[in-house]
PDB file of C-alpha atoms in Angstrom:
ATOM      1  CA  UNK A   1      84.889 -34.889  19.988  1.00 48.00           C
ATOM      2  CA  UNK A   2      83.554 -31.551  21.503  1.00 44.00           C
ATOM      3  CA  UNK A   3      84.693 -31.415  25.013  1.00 51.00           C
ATOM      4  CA  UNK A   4      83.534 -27.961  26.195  1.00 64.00           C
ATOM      5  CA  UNK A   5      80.895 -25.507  27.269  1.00 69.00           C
ATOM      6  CA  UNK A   6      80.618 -21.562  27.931  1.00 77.00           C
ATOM      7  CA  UNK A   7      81.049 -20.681  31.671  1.00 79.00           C
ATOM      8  CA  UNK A   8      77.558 -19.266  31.959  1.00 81.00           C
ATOM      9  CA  UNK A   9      76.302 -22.821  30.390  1.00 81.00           C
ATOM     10  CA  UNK A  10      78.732 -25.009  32.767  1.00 86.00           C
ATOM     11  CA  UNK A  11      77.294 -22.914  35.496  1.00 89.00           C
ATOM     12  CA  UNK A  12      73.515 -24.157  34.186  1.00 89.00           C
ATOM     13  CA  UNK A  13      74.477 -27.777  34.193  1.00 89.00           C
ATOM     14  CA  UNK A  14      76.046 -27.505  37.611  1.00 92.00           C
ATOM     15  CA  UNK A  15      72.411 -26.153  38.977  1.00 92.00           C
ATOM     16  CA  UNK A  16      70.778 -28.326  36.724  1.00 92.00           C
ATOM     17  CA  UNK A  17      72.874 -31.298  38.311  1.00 93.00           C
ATOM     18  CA  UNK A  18      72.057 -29.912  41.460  1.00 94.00           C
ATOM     19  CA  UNK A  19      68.094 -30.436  40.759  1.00 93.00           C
ATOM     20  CA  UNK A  20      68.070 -33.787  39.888  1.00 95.00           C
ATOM     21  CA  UNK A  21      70.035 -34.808  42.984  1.00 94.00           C
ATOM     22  CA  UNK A  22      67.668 -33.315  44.665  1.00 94.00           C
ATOM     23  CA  UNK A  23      64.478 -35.756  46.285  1.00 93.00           C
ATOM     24  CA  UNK A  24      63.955 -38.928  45.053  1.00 96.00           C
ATOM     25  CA  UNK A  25      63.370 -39.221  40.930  1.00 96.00           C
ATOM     26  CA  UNK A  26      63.427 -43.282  41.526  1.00 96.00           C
ATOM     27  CA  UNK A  27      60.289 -42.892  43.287  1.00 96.00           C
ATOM     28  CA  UNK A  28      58.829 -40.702  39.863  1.00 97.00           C
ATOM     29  CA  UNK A  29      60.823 -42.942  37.024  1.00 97.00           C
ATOM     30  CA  UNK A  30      58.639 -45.905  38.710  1.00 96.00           C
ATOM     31  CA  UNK A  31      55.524 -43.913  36.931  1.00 98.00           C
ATOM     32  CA  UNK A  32      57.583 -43.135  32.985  1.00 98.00           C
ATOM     33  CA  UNK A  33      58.358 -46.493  32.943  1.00 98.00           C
ATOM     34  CA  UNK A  34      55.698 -47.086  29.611  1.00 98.00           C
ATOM     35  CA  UNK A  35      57.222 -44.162  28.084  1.00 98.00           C
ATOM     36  CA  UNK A  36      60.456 -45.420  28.368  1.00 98.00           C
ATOM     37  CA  UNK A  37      59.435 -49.062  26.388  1.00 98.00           C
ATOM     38  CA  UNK A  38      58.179 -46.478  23.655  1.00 98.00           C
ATOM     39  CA  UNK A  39      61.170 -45.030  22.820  1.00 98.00           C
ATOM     40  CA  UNK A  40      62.743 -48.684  22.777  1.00 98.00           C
ATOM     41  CA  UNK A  41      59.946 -49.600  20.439  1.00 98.00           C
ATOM     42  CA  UNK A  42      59.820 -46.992  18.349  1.00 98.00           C
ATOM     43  CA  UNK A  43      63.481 -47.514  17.932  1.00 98.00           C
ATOM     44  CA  UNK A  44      63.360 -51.288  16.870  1.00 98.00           C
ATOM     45  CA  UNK A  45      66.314 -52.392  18.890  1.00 98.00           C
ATOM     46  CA  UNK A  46      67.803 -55.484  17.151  1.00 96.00           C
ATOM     47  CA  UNK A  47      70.145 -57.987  18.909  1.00 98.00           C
ATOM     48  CA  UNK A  48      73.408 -57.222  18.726  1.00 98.00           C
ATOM     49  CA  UNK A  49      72.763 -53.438  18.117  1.00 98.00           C
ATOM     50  CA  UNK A  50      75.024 -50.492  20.034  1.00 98.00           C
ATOM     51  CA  UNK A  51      72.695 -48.486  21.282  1.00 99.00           C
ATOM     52  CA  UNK A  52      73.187 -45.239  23.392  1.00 99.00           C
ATOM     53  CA  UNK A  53      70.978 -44.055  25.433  1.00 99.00           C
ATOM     54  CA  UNK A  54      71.211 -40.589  26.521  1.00 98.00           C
ATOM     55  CA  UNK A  55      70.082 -39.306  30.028  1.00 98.00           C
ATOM     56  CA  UNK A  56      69.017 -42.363  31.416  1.00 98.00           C
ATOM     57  CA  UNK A  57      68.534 -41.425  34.780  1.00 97.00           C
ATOM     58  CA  UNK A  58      68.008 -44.397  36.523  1.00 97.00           C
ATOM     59  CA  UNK A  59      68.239 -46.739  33.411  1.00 98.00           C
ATOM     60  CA  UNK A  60      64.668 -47.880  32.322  1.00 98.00           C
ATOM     61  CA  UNK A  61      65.090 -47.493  28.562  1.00 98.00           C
ATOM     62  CA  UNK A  62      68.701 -48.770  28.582  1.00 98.00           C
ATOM     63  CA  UNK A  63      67.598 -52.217  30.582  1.00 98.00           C
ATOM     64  CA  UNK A  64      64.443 -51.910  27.712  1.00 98.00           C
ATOM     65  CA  UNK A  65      67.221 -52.132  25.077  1.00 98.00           C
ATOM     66  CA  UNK A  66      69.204 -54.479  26.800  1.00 98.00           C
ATOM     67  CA  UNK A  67      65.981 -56.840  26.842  1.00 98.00           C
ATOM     68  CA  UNK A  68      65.727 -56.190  23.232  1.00 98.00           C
ATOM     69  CA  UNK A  69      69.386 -58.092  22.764  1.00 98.00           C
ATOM     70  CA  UNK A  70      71.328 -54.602  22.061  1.00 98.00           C
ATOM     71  CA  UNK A  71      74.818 -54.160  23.104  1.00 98.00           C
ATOM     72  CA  UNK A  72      73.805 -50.688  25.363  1.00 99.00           C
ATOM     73  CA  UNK A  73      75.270 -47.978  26.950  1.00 99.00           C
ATOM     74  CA  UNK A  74      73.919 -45.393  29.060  1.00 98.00           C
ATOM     75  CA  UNK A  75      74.803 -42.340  30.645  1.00 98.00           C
ATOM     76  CA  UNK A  76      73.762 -39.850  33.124  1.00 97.00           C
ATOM     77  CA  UNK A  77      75.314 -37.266  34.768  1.00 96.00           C
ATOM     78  CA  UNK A  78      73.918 -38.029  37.964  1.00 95.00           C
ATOM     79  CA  UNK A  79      75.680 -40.664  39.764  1.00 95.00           C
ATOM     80  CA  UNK A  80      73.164 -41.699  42.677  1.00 95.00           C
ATOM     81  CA  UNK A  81      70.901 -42.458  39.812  1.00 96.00           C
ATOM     82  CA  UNK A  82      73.443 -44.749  37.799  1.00 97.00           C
ATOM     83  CA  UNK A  83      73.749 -46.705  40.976  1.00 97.00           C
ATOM     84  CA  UNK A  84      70.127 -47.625  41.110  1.00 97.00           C
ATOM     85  CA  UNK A  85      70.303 -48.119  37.275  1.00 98.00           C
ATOM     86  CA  UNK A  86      73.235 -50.386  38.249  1.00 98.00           C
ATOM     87  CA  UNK A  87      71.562 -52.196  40.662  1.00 98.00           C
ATOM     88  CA  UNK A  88      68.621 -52.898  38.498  1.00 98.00           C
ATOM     89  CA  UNK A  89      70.908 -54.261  35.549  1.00 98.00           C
ATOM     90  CA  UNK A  90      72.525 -56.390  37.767  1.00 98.00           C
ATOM     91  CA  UNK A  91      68.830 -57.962  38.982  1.00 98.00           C
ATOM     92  CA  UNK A  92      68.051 -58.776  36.043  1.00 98.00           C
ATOM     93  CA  UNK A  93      71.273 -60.202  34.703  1.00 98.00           C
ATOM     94  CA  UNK A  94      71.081 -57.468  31.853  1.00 98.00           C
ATOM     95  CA  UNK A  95      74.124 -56.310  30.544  1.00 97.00           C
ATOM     96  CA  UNK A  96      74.871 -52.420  29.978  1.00 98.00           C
ATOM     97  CA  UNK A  97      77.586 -50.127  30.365  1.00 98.00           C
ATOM     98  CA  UNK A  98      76.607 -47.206  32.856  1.00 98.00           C
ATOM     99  CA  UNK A  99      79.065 -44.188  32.376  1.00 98.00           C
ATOM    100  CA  UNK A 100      79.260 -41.149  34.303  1.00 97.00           C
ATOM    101  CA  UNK A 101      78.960 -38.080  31.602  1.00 97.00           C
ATOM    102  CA  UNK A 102      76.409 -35.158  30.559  1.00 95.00           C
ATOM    103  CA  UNK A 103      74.593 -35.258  27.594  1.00 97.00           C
ATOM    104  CA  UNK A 104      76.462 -32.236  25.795  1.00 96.00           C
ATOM    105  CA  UNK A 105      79.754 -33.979  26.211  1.00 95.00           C
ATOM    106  CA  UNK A 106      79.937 -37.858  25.368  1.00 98.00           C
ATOM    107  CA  UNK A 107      82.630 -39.689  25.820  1.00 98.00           C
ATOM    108  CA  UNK A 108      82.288 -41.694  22.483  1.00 98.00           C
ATOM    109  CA  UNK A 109      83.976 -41.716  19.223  1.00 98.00           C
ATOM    110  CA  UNK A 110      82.475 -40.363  16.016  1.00 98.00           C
ATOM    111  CA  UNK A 111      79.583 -42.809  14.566  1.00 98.00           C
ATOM    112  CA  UNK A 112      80.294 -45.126  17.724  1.00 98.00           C
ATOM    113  CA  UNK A 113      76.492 -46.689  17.986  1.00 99.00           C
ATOM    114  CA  UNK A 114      74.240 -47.922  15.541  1.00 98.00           C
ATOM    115  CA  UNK A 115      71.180 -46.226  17.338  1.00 98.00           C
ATOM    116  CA  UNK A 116      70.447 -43.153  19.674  1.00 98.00           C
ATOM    117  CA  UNK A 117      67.746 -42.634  22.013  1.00 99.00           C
ATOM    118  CA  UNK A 118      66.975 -40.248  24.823  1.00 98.00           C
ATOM    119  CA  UNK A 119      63.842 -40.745  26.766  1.00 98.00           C
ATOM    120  CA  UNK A 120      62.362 -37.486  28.911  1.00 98.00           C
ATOM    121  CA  UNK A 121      66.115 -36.817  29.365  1.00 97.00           C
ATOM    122  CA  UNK A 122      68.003 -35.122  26.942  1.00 98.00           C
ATOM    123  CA  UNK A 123      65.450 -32.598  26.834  1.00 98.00           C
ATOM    124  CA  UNK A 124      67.009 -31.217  30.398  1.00 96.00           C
ATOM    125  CA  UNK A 125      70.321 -30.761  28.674  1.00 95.00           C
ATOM    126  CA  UNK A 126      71.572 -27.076  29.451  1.00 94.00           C
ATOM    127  CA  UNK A 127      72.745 -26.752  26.451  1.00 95.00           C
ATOM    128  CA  UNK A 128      70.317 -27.880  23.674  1.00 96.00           C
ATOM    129  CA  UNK A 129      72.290 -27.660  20.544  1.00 97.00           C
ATOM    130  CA  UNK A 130      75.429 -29.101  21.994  1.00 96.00           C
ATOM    131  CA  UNK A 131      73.619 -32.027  23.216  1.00 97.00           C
ATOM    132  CA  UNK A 132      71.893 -32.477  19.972  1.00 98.00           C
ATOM    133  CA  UNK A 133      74.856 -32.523  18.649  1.00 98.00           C
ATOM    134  CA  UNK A 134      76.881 -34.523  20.097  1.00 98.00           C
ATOM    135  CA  UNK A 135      73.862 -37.043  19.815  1.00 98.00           C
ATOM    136  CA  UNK A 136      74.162 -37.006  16.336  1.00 98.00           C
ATOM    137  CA  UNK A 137      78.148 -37.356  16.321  1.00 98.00           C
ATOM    138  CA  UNK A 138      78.079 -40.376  18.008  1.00 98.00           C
ATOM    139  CA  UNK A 139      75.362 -42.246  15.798  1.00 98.00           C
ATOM    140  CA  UNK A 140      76.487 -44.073  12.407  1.00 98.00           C
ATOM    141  CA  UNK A 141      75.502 -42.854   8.875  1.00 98.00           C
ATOM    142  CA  UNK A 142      72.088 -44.225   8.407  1.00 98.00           C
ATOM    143  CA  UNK A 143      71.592 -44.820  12.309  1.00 98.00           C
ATOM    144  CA  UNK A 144      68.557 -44.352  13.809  1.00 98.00           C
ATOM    145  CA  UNK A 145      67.695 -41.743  16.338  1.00 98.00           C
ATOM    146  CA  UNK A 146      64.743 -41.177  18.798  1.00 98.00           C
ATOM    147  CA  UNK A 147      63.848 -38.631  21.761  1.00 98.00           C
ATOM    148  CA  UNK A 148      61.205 -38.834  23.596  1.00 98.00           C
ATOM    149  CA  UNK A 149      60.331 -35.608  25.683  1.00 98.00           C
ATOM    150  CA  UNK A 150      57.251 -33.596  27.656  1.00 98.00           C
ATOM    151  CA  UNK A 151      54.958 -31.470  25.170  1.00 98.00           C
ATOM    152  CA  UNK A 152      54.703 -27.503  26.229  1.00 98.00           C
ATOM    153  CA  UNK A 153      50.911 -28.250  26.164  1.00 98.00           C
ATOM    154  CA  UNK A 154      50.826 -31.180  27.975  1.00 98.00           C
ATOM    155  CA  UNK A 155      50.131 -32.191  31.983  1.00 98.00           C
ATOM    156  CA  UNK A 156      53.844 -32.288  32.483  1.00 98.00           C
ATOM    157  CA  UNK A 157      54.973 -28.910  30.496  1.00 98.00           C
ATOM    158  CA  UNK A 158      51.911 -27.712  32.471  1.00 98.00           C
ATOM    159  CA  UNK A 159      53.657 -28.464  35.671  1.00 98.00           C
ATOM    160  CA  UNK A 160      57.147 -27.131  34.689  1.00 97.00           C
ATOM    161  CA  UNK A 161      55.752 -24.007  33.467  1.00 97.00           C
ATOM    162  CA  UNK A 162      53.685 -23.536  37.143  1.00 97.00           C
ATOM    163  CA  UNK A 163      57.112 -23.599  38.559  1.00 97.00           C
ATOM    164  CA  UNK A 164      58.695 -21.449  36.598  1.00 96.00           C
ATOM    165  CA  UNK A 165      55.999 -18.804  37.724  1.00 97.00           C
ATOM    166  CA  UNK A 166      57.313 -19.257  41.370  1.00 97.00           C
ATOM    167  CA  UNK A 167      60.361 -19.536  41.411  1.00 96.00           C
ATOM    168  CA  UNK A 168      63.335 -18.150  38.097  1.00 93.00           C
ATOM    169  CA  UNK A 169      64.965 -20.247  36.032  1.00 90.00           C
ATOM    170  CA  UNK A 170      68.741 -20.201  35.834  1.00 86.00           C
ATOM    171  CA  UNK A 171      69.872 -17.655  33.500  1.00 83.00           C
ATOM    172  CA  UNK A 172      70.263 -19.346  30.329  1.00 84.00           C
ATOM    173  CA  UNK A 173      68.280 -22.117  30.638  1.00 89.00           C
ATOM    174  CA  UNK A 174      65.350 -22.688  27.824  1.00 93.00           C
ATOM    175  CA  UNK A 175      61.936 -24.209  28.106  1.00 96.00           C
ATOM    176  CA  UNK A 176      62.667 -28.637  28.209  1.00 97.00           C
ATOM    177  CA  UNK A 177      59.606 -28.872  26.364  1.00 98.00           C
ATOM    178  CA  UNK A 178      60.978 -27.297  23.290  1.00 98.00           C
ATOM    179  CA  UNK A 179      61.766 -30.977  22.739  1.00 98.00           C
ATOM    180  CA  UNK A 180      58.299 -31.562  22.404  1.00 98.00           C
ATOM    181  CA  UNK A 181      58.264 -29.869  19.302  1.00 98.00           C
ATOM    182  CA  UNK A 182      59.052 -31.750  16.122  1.00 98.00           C
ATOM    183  CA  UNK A 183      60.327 -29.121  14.124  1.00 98.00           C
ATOM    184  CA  UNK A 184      62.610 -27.764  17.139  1.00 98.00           C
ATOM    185  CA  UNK A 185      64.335 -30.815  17.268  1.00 98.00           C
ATOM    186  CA  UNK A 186      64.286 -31.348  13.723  1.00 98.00           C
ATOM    187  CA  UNK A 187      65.844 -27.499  13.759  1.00 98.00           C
ATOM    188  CA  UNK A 188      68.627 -28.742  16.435  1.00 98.00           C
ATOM    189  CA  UNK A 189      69.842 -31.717  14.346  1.00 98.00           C
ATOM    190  CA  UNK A 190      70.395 -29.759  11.344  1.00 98.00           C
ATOM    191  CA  UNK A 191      71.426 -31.056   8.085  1.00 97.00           C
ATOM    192  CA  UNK A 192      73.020 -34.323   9.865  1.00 98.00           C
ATOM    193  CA  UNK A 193      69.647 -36.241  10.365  1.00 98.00           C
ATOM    194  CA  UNK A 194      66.646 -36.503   7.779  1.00 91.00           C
ATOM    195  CA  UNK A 195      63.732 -38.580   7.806  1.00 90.00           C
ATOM    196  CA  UNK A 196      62.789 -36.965  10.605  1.00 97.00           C
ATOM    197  CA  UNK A 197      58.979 -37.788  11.581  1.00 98.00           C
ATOM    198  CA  UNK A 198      56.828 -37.656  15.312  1.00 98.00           C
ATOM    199  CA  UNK A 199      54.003 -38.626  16.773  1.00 98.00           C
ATOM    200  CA  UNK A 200      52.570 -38.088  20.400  1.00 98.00           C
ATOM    201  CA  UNK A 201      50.785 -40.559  22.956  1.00 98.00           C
ATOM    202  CA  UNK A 202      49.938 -39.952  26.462  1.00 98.00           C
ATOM    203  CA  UNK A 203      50.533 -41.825  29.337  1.00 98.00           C
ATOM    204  CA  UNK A 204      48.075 -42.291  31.870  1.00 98.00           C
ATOM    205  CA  UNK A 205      48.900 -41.981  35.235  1.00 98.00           C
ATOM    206  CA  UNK A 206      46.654 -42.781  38.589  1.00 98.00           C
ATOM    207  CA  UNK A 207      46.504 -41.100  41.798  1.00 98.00           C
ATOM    208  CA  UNK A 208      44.216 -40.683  44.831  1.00 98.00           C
ATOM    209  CA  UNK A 209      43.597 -37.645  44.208  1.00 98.00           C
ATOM    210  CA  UNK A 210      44.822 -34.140  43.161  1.00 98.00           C
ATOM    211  CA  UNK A 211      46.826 -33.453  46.699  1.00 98.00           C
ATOM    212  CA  UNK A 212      48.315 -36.933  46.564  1.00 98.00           C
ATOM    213  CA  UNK A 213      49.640 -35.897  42.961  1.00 98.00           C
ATOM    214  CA  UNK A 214      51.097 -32.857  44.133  1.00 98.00           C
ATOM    215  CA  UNK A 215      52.386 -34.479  47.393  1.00 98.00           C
ATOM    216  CA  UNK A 216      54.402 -36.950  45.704  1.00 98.00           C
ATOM    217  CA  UNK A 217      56.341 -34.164  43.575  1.00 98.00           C
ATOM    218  CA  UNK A 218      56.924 -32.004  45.720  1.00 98.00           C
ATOM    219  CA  UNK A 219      58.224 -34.866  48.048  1.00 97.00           C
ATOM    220  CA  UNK A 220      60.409 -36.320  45.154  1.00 97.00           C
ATOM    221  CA  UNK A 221      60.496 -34.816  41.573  1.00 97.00           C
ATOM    222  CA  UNK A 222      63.678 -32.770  41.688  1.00 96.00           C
ATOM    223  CA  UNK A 223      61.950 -29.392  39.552  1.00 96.00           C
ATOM    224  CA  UNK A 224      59.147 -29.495  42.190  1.00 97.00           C
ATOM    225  CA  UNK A 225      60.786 -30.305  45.050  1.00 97.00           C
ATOM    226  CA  UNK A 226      63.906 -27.981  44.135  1.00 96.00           C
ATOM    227  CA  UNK A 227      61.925 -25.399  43.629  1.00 96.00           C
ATOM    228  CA  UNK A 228      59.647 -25.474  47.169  1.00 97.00           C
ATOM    229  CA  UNK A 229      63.294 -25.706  48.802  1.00 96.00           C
ATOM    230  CA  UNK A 230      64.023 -21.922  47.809  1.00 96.00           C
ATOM    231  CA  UNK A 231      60.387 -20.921  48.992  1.00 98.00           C
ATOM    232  CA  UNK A 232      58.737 -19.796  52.405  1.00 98.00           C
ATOM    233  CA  UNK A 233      56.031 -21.024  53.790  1.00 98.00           C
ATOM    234  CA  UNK A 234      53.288 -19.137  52.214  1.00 98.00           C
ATOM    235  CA  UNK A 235      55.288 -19.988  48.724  1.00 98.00           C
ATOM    236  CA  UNK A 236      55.265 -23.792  49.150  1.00 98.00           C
ATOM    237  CA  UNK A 237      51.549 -22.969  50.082  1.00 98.00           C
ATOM    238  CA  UNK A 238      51.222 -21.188  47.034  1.00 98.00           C
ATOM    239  CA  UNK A 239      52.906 -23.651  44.696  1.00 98.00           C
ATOM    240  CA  UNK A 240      51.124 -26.822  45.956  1.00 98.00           C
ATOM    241  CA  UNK A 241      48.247 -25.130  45.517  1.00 98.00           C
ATOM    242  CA  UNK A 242      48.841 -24.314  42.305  1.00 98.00           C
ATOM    243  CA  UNK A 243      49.980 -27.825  41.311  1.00 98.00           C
ATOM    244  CA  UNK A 244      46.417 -29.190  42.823  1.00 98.00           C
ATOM    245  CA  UNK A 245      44.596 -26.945  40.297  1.00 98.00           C
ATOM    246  CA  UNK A 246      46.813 -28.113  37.538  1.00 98.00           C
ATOM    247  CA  UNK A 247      45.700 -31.633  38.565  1.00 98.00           C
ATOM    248  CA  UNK A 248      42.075 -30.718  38.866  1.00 98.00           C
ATOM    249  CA  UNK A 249      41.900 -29.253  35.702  1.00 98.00           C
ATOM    250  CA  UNK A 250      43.448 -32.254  33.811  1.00 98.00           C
ATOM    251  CA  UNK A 251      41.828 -35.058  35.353  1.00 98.00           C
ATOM    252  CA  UNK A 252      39.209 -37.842  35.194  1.00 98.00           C
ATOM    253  CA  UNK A 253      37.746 -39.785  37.865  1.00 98.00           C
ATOM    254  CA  UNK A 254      38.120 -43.589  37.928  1.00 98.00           C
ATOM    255  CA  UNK A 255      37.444 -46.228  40.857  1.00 98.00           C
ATOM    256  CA  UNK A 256      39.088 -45.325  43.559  1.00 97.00           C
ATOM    257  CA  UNK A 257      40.315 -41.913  42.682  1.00 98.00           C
ATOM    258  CA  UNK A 258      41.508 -39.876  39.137  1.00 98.00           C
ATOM    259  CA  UNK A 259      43.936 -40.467  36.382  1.00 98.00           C
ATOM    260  CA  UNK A 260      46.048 -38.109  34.482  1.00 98.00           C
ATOM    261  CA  UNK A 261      47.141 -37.835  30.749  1.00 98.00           C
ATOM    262  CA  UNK A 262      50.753 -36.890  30.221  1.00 98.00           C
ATOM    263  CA  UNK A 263      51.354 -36.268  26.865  1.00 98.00           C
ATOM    264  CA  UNK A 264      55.246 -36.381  25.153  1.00 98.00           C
ATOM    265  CA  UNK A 265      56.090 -36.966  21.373  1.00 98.00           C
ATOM    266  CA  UNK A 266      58.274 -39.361  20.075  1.00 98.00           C
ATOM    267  CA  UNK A 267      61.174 -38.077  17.329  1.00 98.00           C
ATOM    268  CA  UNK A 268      62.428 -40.127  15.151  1.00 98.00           C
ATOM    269  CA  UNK A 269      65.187 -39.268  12.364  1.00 98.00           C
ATOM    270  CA  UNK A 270      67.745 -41.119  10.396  1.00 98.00           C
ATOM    271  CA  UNK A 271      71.512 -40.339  10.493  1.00 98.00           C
ATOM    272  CA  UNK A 272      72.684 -38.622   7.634  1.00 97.00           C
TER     273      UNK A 272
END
């Protein structure tokens, strides 16, 4: 089992930690939750199946798996969210096994699930290749595997890449949306997957209007809202203004105000 990172990587995940403490990512999961059933589809969860599910926030997929009959585990490094992800289990009489833990460091034995999925959270690891590997370590011979994660191109890697111009990433840390690529990921699991094959969707999203879009995140997405923490005034100005155009440039108007395609892609491979 790998058990360790560099210093200068430890130090990422610590500020990457930080981040997704920070506002309210319940009140943003609310809008993935479609995204989340994909991956579970896409992943044909069977009953009886031990299914991991990597960076699951505050649990959609994993209760999506759970509903599907599999035997599931989840973790997340971020413990506020694991409570919620409790708390929803426990509504719905679904049961799941939430355990504290990153994603590059898994507290699992070798080929300890039948199936692997990730859903828009892996792709935050701070380490890529460790997480992809130890993703693949824990997943049978012949096990399935699927990640879902943002596209560079789309809404979403639009909006990540708007912050970044305001305020610097962490040393270190690498473009999420490299996840969105299918040969990137393909190139991070190595020789110990094949099969591997993608597709992308969108999800559609409503709002009011372009303000109320950037509103909410910076109110509550932890990247957004993170980021308008380490700015002045005239920053935050700057930044919300900048999300707005994002919005304005990406939308389409519907009754009662615009909607929003987010695309992400869908990776699936086969344990080797």
């Amino acid at each position: 089992m790998t058990t360790s990172l560099s210093p200068d990587l430890v130090s990422l995940r610590e500020k990457q930690q930080k981040v997704w403490r920070s506002g309210d990512y319940n009140r943003i999961a609310a809008l993935t939750v479609p995204v989340n059933e994909a991956t579970v589809v896409a992943a044909s969860v069977i009953p009886g199946e031990r299914v991991l599910d990597v960076a699951t926030g505050t649990g959609h997929s994993a209760l999506a798996a759970a509903r599907q009959g599999g035997d599931v585990t989840a973790i997340d490094y971020v413990p506020a969210l694991l409570d919620i992800a409790r708390g929803r289990a426990a509504a719905e009489h679904l049961d799941v096994d939430f355990v504290e833990a990153p994603a590059e460091v898994l507290p699992f034995g070798n080929a300890a699930f039948d199936t692997g999925i990730s859903s828009i959270g892996i792709m935050f690891a701070a380490d890529h290749e460790q997480a992809a590997r130890e993703l693949t370590r824990v997943v049978r011979p012949a096990g399935k595997i699927v990640v879902t994660s943002w596209t560079a191109d789309g809404f979403v890697g639009g909006m990540l890449a708007a912050v970044g111009r305001h305020v610097t990433p962490p040393p270190g840390a690498r473009p999420a949306t490299r996840w969105g690529d299918q040969q990137y990921v393909a190139s991070l699991f190595g020789d110990r997957v094949h099969s591997v094959d993608s597709h992308t969707a969108v999800l559609t999203v409503r709002f009011v209007d372009a303000a109320a879009f950037a509103d909410l995140f910076l109110g509550y997405y932890g990247p957004t809202f993170s980021a308008a923490s380490k700015l002045d005034e005239g920053g935050k100005h700057a930044l919300r203004a900048d999300l707005i155009s994002l919005a304005e440039s990406r939308q389409q108007p519907v009754p009662g105000g615009i909607s929003i395609d987010w695309e992400y892609r869908v990776v699936e491979a086969v344990r080797s």
